[in-house]
Amino acid sequence: MRKPLAFLITMAGLTAALQAQSDTAARRSALLARAKALELTTPYVPPPGDPLEHHTAGYAKILCSAVFITGLDPDFAAENVGYFTSPYAERAKVAKPVIDRAREAVHITLPNGVTRTAKHLGDQGCVTLPVGRDSVYFTPTRVRSQLPDPSTEPWPMGDVLPGSPLPTEIDTANLRHAINTAFEPDSGMTAAFVVTWKGRLIGERYGAGITMHTPLESWSMGKSLTATLMGILIKQGVYDLWQPAPIPEWQGRDDPRAKIRIADILRMSSGLRIRAPQDPDYDRLGPYPDHLYLYTGSVNSFHYAATRPLQWPPGTVGRYHNTDPRPDQLPCAPRGREGRPRLLLVPAADAV
């Protein structure tokens, strides 16, 4: 009886899997149909330039940050870091990166002779230079912290942890097991793992060569930081969540983008027309995606994002697009209500 029972269990599992696939396909079809029904007739203009040059710009930036900010070995970084802005297949098409430690720069030459260079610019991080230029379009400046010495301040504003034992609610054995599990297997190359509980740091562990002070790439975690800072300004009365986003490029007469609200930007439903690899209808054989061009285009990404037309009415269709966090960070006016600065974030690296 065991074999027939095992057969029946296997068939039941296959049936359930096929049903799940069918349900997923149906939901995807409904999602695409809804978006198509709401889509506006604005044209799509793909990002300019050679896709391989864009991939290589991203590659140079990734290596520059990995080597000169995090302190990783160049070969390790080339193999393991930031593949989504420069896939392995694209890296194989270009020359081996040249690491200029004296000038803190990375140079990568393409088959057409073009060299993409990324430079470490101090507190502005690493920036890929525009093609044909040996400098960026802004003056790098040093960012001086106004905070006290972190070695004298309690966490999270500093590095000092409480000397008291962990709360009795914490199962320390399970905590250690969970932290150790995060580093298994070794091939996962976990760099850092931190556990907090009710506002207290209760556990941490770091990979080889990594400490609590090692700068690591954050990528889209910056979106959460942006949203948090915007939330603080909203609480202070500088902005209102539901007000039209005060983006200069959207204030022209009868511009439909003037209806985009701050809330629409924060929840990625601005409706701006771009292509992203996360789109449910994304075609990998199509043009280079705008979502990545904002990383690799060596252009003013604020302006590029803000000048995209609407694909859908604001607040109707949500997509994971890098265009939405970008306008959220634009300097909109010298002052907001109550005389507070409106400027939220203007990363100089995006102003090249």
Protein backbone atom coordinates (compact mmCIF):
# COMPACT_ATOMS: atom_id res chain seq x y z
CA MET A 1 0.00 0.00 0.00
CA ARG A 2 2.95 2.32 0.49
CA LYS A 3 3.77 2.71 -3.22
CA PRO A 4 0.22 3.64 -4.30
CA LEU A 5 -0.03 6.04 -1.37
CA ALA A 6 3.27 7.68 -2.31
CA PHE A 7 2.07 7.91 -5.91
CA LEU A 8 -1.17 9.58 -4.84
CA ILE A 9 0.71 12.06 -2.64
CA THR A 10 3.07 12.89 -5.52
CA MET A 11 0.17 13.41 -7.94
CA ALA A 12 -1.62 15.61 -5.40
CA GLY A 13 1.53 17.70 -5.04
CA LEU A 14 1.89 18.08 -8.81
CA THR A 15 -1.76 19.04 -9.15
CA ALA A 16 -1.38 21.69 -6.46
CA ALA A 17 1.76 23.05 -8.11
CA LEU A 18 0.07 23.25 -11.51
CA GLN A 19 -2.94 24.98 -9.97
CA ALA A 20 -0.64 27.52 -8.27
CA GLN A 21 1.07 28.23 -11.61
CA SER A 22 -2.29 28.68 -13.27
CA ASP A 23 -3.45 31.07 -10.54
CA THR A 24 -0.23 33.09 -10.85
CA ALA A 25 -0.61 33.33 -14.63
CA ALA A 26 -4.24 34.46 -14.24
CA ARG A 27 -3.28 37.16 -11.74
CA ARG A 28 -0.49 38.37 -14.04
CA SER A 29 -2.84 38.51 -17.02
CA ALA A 30 -5.38 40.50 -14.99
CA LEU A 31 -2.63 42.85 -13.80
CA LEU A 32 -1.45 43.52 -17.34
CA ALA A 33 -4.98 43.93 -18.67
CA ARG A 34 -5.80 46.52 -16.01
CA ALA A 35 -2.62 48.48 -16.74
CA LYS A 36 -3.33 48.34 -20.49
CA ALA A 37 -6.83 49.65 -19.98
CA LEU A 38 -5.53 52.65 -18.00
CA GLU A 39 -2.53 53.38 -20.22
CA LEU A 40 -2.22 56.83 -21.78
CA THR A 41 -1.11 57.45 -25.37
CA THR A 42 2.18 59.17 -24.55
CA PRO A 43 5.25 57.96 -26.50
CA TYR A 44 8.11 56.02 -25.00
CA VAL A 45 11.59 57.34 -25.76
CA PRO A 46 14.31 54.91 -24.64
CA PRO A 47 17.49 56.12 -22.94
CA PRO A 48 20.15 57.36 -25.37
CA GLY A 49 23.56 55.80 -25.81
CA ASP A 50 25.15 52.38 -26.14
CA PRO A 51 23.85 49.77 -23.65
CA LEU A 52 27.30 48.21 -23.23
CA GLU A 53 28.71 51.63 -22.31
CA HIS A 54 25.97 51.97 -19.69
CA HIS A 55 26.66 48.50 -18.30
CA THR A 56 30.36 49.32 -18.15
CA ALA A 57 29.69 52.64 -16.41
CA GLY A 58 27.82 50.70 -13.76
CA TYR A 59 30.64 48.15 -13.57
CA ALA A 60 33.25 50.88 -13.01
CA LYS A 61 31.12 52.52 -10.31
CA ILE A 62 30.56 49.20 -8.53
CA LEU A 63 34.26 48.38 -8.45
CA CYS A 64 35.22 51.91 -7.39
CA SER A 65 32.88 51.80 -4.39
CA ALA A 66 33.85 48.25 -3.50
CA VAL A 67 37.60 48.92 -3.60
CA PHE A 68 37.93 52.50 -2.33
CA ILE A 69 34.99 52.70 0.09
CA THR A 70 34.36 49.17 1.38
CA GLY A 71 37.92 47.95 0.89
CA LEU A 72 37.15 44.76 -1.03
CA ASP A 73 39.54 42.92 -3.29
CA PRO A 74 38.92 44.02 -6.94
CA ASP A 75 38.67 40.46 -8.28
CA PHE A 76 36.20 39.50 -5.55
CA ALA A 77 34.09 42.59 -6.26
CA ALA A 78 34.14 41.93 -10.00
CA GLU A 79 32.80 38.45 -9.40
CA ASN A 80 30.27 39.09 -6.65
CA VAL A 81 29.07 42.69 -6.34
CA GLY A 82 26.35 44.64 -8.16
CA TYR A 83 25.63 42.27 -11.03
CA PHE A 84 22.16 43.73 -11.66
CA THR A 85 23.58 47.01 -13.01
CA SER A 86 26.29 45.16 -14.91
CA PRO A 87 25.51 41.49 -15.57
CA TYR A 88 28.35 38.98 -15.75
CA ALA A 89 27.76 38.48 -19.47
CA GLU A 90 28.29 42.21 -20.10
CA ARG A 91 31.41 42.30 -17.91
CA ALA A 92 32.92 39.56 -20.06
CA LYS A 93 32.70 41.80 -23.14
CA VAL A 94 35.07 44.48 -21.83
CA ALA A 95 38.71 44.63 -20.80
CA LYS A 96 39.90 43.76 -17.31
CA PRO A 97 39.35 46.76 -15.01
CA VAL A 98 42.41 48.88 -14.24
CA ILE A 99 42.56 49.93 -10.59
CA ASP A 100 44.36 53.28 -10.19
CA ARG A 101 45.01 53.39 -6.46
CA ALA A 102 47.03 56.59 -6.62
CA ARG A 103 44.10 58.54 -8.10
CA GLU A 104 41.40 56.31 -6.56
CA ALA A 105 39.85 55.54 -9.91
CA VAL A 106 38.74 52.53 -11.96
CA HIS A 107 39.13 52.45 -15.76
CA ILE A 108 37.40 49.92 -18.02
CA THR A 109 37.88 49.92 -21.80
CA LEU A 110 35.21 48.68 -24.23
CA PRO A 111 35.89 46.93 -27.56
CA ASN A 112 35.10 50.21 -29.39
CA GLY A 113 37.95 51.95 -27.58
CA VAL A 114 35.76 53.97 -25.21
CA THR A 115 36.96 53.93 -21.59
CA ARG A 116 34.54 54.38 -18.72
CA THR A 117 36.09 55.77 -15.56
CA ALA A 118 34.72 55.99 -12.03
CA LYS A 119 36.48 58.12 -9.41
CA HIS A 120 36.27 58.23 -5.65
CA LEU A 121 35.31 61.80 -4.72
CA GLY A 122 35.55 61.69 -0.96
CA ASP A 123 32.26 62.29 0.83
CA GLN A 124 30.41 62.21 -2.51
CA GLY A 125 31.40 58.59 -2.96
CA CYS A 126 32.29 57.08 -6.33
CA VAL A 127 30.96 58.62 -9.53
CA THR A 128 31.29 57.42 -13.12
CA LEU A 129 32.56 60.28 -15.27
CA PRO A 130 30.70 61.29 -18.44
CA VAL A 131 32.34 59.94 -21.59
CA GLY A 132 35.20 62.18 -22.74
CA ARG A 133 35.54 64.04 -19.45
CA ASP A 134 38.09 63.73 -16.67
CA SER A 135 35.95 65.48 -14.05
CA VAL A 136 32.35 65.79 -12.90
CA TYR A 137 29.97 68.73 -13.32
CA PHE A 138 30.05 69.68 -9.65
CA THR A 139 32.65 70.59 -7.05
CA PRO A 140 33.11 67.79 -4.53
CA THR A 141 32.78 69.05 -0.98
CA ARG A 142 33.59 67.59 2.39
CA VAL A 143 30.59 66.79 4.56
CA ARG A 144 31.38 67.68 8.15
CA SER A 145 29.32 65.87 10.76
CA GLN A 146 27.82 67.98 13.52
CA LEU A 147 27.20 64.94 15.70
CA PRO A 148 29.25 64.07 18.80
CA ASP A 149 31.99 61.45 18.72
CA PRO A 150 30.11 58.14 18.21
CA SER A 151 32.39 56.38 20.66
CA THR A 152 30.84 58.50 23.42
CA GLU A 153 27.19 58.25 22.36
CA PRO A 154 24.71 55.42 23.02
CA TRP A 155 23.39 53.40 20.09
CA PRO A 156 21.69 54.18 17.69
CA MET A 157 23.20 57.69 17.56
CA GLY A 158 26.57 56.27 18.56
CA ASP A 159 28.43 53.03 19.19
CA VAL A 160 28.00 52.64 22.96
CA LEU A 161 25.85 49.67 23.96
CA PRO A 162 24.19 49.26 27.37
CA GLY A 163 26.20 47.33 29.92
CA SER A 164 23.14 45.65 31.43
CA PRO A 165 22.24 42.03 30.58
CA LEU A 166 19.79 41.29 27.79
CA PRO A 167 16.13 41.36 28.82
CA THR A 168 14.85 38.08 30.23
CA GLU A 169 12.39 37.79 27.32
CA ILE A 170 15.31 37.11 24.97
CA ASP A 171 16.30 33.49 24.46
CA THR A 172 20.04 34.04 24.05
CA ALA A 173 20.69 30.52 22.73
CA ASN A 174 18.13 30.93 19.96
CA LEU A 175 19.45 34.42 19.25
CA ARG A 176 23.00 33.11 18.75
CA HIS A 177 21.65 30.27 16.60
CA ALA A 178 19.71 32.69 14.40
CA ILE A 179 22.72 34.94 13.91
CA ASN A 180 25.01 32.01 13.08
CA THR A 181 22.43 30.62 10.66
CA ALA A 182 22.53 33.89 8.73
CA PHE A 183 26.16 33.14 7.85
CA GLU A 184 25.49 29.64 6.53
CA PRO A 185 26.58 28.45 4.07
CA ASP A 186 29.84 30.28 3.54
CA SER A 187 29.01 30.63 -0.16
CA GLY A 188 26.25 33.06 0.83
CA MET A 189 28.97 35.57 1.75
CA THR A 190 26.87 37.35 4.37
CA ALA A 191 28.69 40.60 5.19
CA ALA A 192 26.78 41.76 8.25
CA PHE A 193 23.80 40.74 10.38
CA VAL A 194 22.31 42.93 13.09
CA VAL A 195 19.36 42.15 15.39
CA THR A 196 17.36 44.80 17.24
CA TRP A 197 14.53 44.39 19.75
CA LYS A 198 12.33 47.21 21.02
CA GLY A 199 14.89 49.82 20.04
CA ARG A 200 17.87 47.97 21.49
CA LEU A 201 20.67 46.30 19.55
CA ILE A 202 20.80 42.76 20.94
CA GLY A 203 23.06 40.93 18.49
CA GLU A 204 25.48 41.48 15.63
CA ARG A 205 28.05 39.59 13.59
CA TYR A 206 30.24 40.53 10.63
CA GLY A 207 31.99 38.68 7.83
CA ALA A 208 35.73 38.40 7.37
CA GLY A 209 37.32 41.82 7.00
CA ILE A 210 34.05 43.61 7.84
CA THR A 211 33.38 45.60 11.01
CA MET A 212 30.51 47.76 12.28
CA HIS A 213 32.27 50.75 10.70
CA THR A 214 32.76 49.25 7.24
CA PRO A 215 30.69 51.11 4.61
CA LEU A 216 28.63 48.60 2.61
CA GLU A 217 26.57 49.21 -0.50
CA SER A 218 22.99 50.08 0.36
CA TRP A 219 21.33 50.26 -3.08
CA SER A 220 17.56 50.62 -2.71
CA MET A 221 17.68 50.84 1.06
CA GLY A 222 18.22 54.51 0.24
CA LYS A 223 14.55 54.62 -0.78
CA SER A 224 13.54 53.75 2.77
CA LEU A 225 15.85 56.45 4.10
CA THR A 226 14.34 58.98 1.70
CA ALA A 227 10.81 58.04 2.74
CA THR A 228 11.75 58.29 6.41
CA LEU A 229 13.22 61.77 6.00
CA MET A 230 10.19 62.87 3.99
CA GLY A 231 7.98 61.55 6.78
CA ILE A 232 9.86 63.72 9.27
CA LEU A 233 9.34 66.80 7.10
CA ILE A 234 5.64 65.99 6.75
CA LYS A 235 5.34 65.67 10.52
CA GLN A 236 7.09 69.05 10.87
CA GLY A 237 4.56 70.63 8.51
CA VAL A 238 6.98 71.35 5.69
CA TYR A 239 4.98 69.17 3.30
CA ASP A 240 1.57 67.54 3.22
CA LEU A 241 1.43 63.91 2.12
CA TRP A 242 -1.44 64.54 -0.30
CA GLN A 243 -0.25 67.80 -1.84
CA PRO A 244 0.83 67.89 -5.50
CA ALA A 245 4.55 67.20 -5.68
CA PRO A 246 6.25 70.61 -6.19
CA ILE A 247 8.53 69.45 -9.02
CA PRO A 248 9.55 72.39 -11.27
CA GLU A 249 9.37 70.32 -14.47
CA TRP A 250 5.70 69.51 -13.79
CA GLN A 251 4.42 73.04 -13.28
CA GLY A 252 3.83 73.98 -16.92
CA ARG A 253 0.42 74.98 -18.15
CA ASP A 254 -1.94 71.99 -18.43
CA ASP A 255 0.86 69.54 -17.54
CA PRO A 256 -0.93 66.36 -16.35
CA ARG A 257 2.05 65.51 -14.14
CA ALA A 258 1.08 68.40 -11.87
CA LYS A 259 -1.52 66.01 -10.42
CA ILE A 260 1.19 63.65 -9.09
CA ARG A 261 1.06 63.84 -5.29
CA ILE A 262 3.88 63.26 -2.85
CA ALA A 263 2.03 60.12 -1.72
CA ASP A 264 2.01 58.82 -5.30
CA ILE A 265 5.78 59.19 -5.49
CA LEU A 266 6.39 57.54 -2.13
CA ARG A 267 4.30 54.49 -3.01
CA MET A 268 5.68 54.31 -6.56
CA SER A 269 2.44 55.05 -8.35
CA SER A 270 3.41 58.33 -10.02
CA GLY A 271 2.61 56.79 -13.41
CA LEU A 272 5.79 58.03 -15.09
CA ARG A 273 6.64 56.14 -18.28
CA ILE A 274 9.84 54.13 -17.95
CA ARG A 275 11.00 50.55 -18.42
CA ALA A 276 12.30 48.46 -15.51
CA PRO A 277 13.45 44.84 -15.25
CA GLN A 278 10.85 44.34 -12.49
CA ASP A 279 7.94 45.21 -14.80
CA PRO A 280 5.59 42.24 -15.29
CA ASP A 281 5.75 42.75 -19.08
CA TYR A 282 9.49 43.54 -19.27
CA ASP A 283 11.18 42.37 -22.48
CA ARG A 284 14.88 41.68 -21.99
CA LEU A 285 15.41 42.04 -25.74
CA GLY A 286 14.04 45.57 -25.72
CA PRO A 287 15.83 48.90 -25.18
CA TYR A 288 18.14 49.55 -22.24
CA PRO A 289 15.88 50.09 -19.19
CA ASP A 290 15.47 53.60 -17.76
CA HIS A 291 15.43 52.06 -14.28
CA LEU A 292 19.14 51.22 -14.66
CA TYR A 293 19.98 54.28 -16.76
CA LEU A 294 19.35 56.37 -13.66
CA TYR A 295 22.34 54.52 -12.14
CA THR A 296 24.58 54.30 -15.17
CA GLY A 297 23.72 57.12 -17.57
CA SER A 298 26.18 59.70 -16.14
CA VAL A 299 23.40 62.27 -16.40
CA ASN A 300 21.40 64.40 -13.97
CA SER A 301 19.10 61.60 -12.85
CA PHE A 302 16.73 64.03 -11.11
CA HIS A 303 16.06 65.86 -14.36
CA TYR A 304 15.82 62.67 -16.39
CA ALA A 305 13.24 61.19 -14.03
CA ALA A 306 11.25 64.40 -13.83
CA THR A 307 11.03 64.77 -17.62
CA ARG A 308 9.45 61.37 -18.29
CA PRO A 309 5.82 61.59 -19.53
CA LEU A 310 2.93 59.85 -17.83
CA GLN A 311 2.13 56.28 -18.80
CA TRP A 312 -0.83 56.03 -16.43
CA PRO A 313 -2.89 58.54 -14.45
CA PRO A 314 -1.18 59.25 -11.11
CA GLY A 315 -2.15 56.95 -8.27
CA THR A 316 -3.64 54.21 -10.45
CA VAL A 317 -0.82 51.77 -11.28
CA GLY A 318 2.10 50.86 -9.05
CA ARG A 319 5.47 49.79 -10.42
CA TYR A 320 8.89 49.39 -8.80
CA HIS A 321 10.61 52.23 -10.66
CA ASN A 322 13.66 54.29 -9.76
CA THR A 323 12.01 57.35 -11.28
CA ASP A 324 9.69 57.73 -8.31
CA PRO A 325 12.26 58.16 -5.53
CA ARG A 326 14.25 60.56 -7.71
CA PRO A 327 11.72 63.44 -8.05
CA ASP A 328 11.01 63.00 -4.35
CA GLN A 329 14.55 64.23 -3.71
CA LEU A 330 14.54 67.29 -5.97
CA PRO A 331 15.12 70.77 -4.55
CA CYS A 332 11.70 72.27 -5.21
CA ALA A 333 11.92 75.73 -3.68
CA PRO A 334 14.21 77.62 -1.30
CA ARG A 335 11.86 77.30 1.67
CA GLY A 336 8.83 75.35 2.75
CA ARG A 337 6.17 76.36 5.23
CA GLU A 338 7.37 77.92 8.48
CA GLY A 339 10.61 78.91 6.81
CA ARG A 340 12.12 75.42 6.91
CA PRO A 341 14.30 74.31 4.00
CA ARG A 342 12.45 72.27 1.41
CA LEU A 343 15.57 70.50 0.21
CA LEU A 344 15.41 66.87 1.28
CA LEU A 345 18.33 65.11 -0.37
CA VAL A 346 20.52 66.08 -3.30
CA PRO A 347 23.24 63.45 -3.68
CA ALA A 348 25.99 65.21 -5.60
CA ALA A 349 26.83 61.98 -7.39
CA ASP A 350 23.51 62.29 -9.23
CA ALA A 351 24.27 65.81 -10.43
CA VAL A 352 26.91 64.85 -12.97
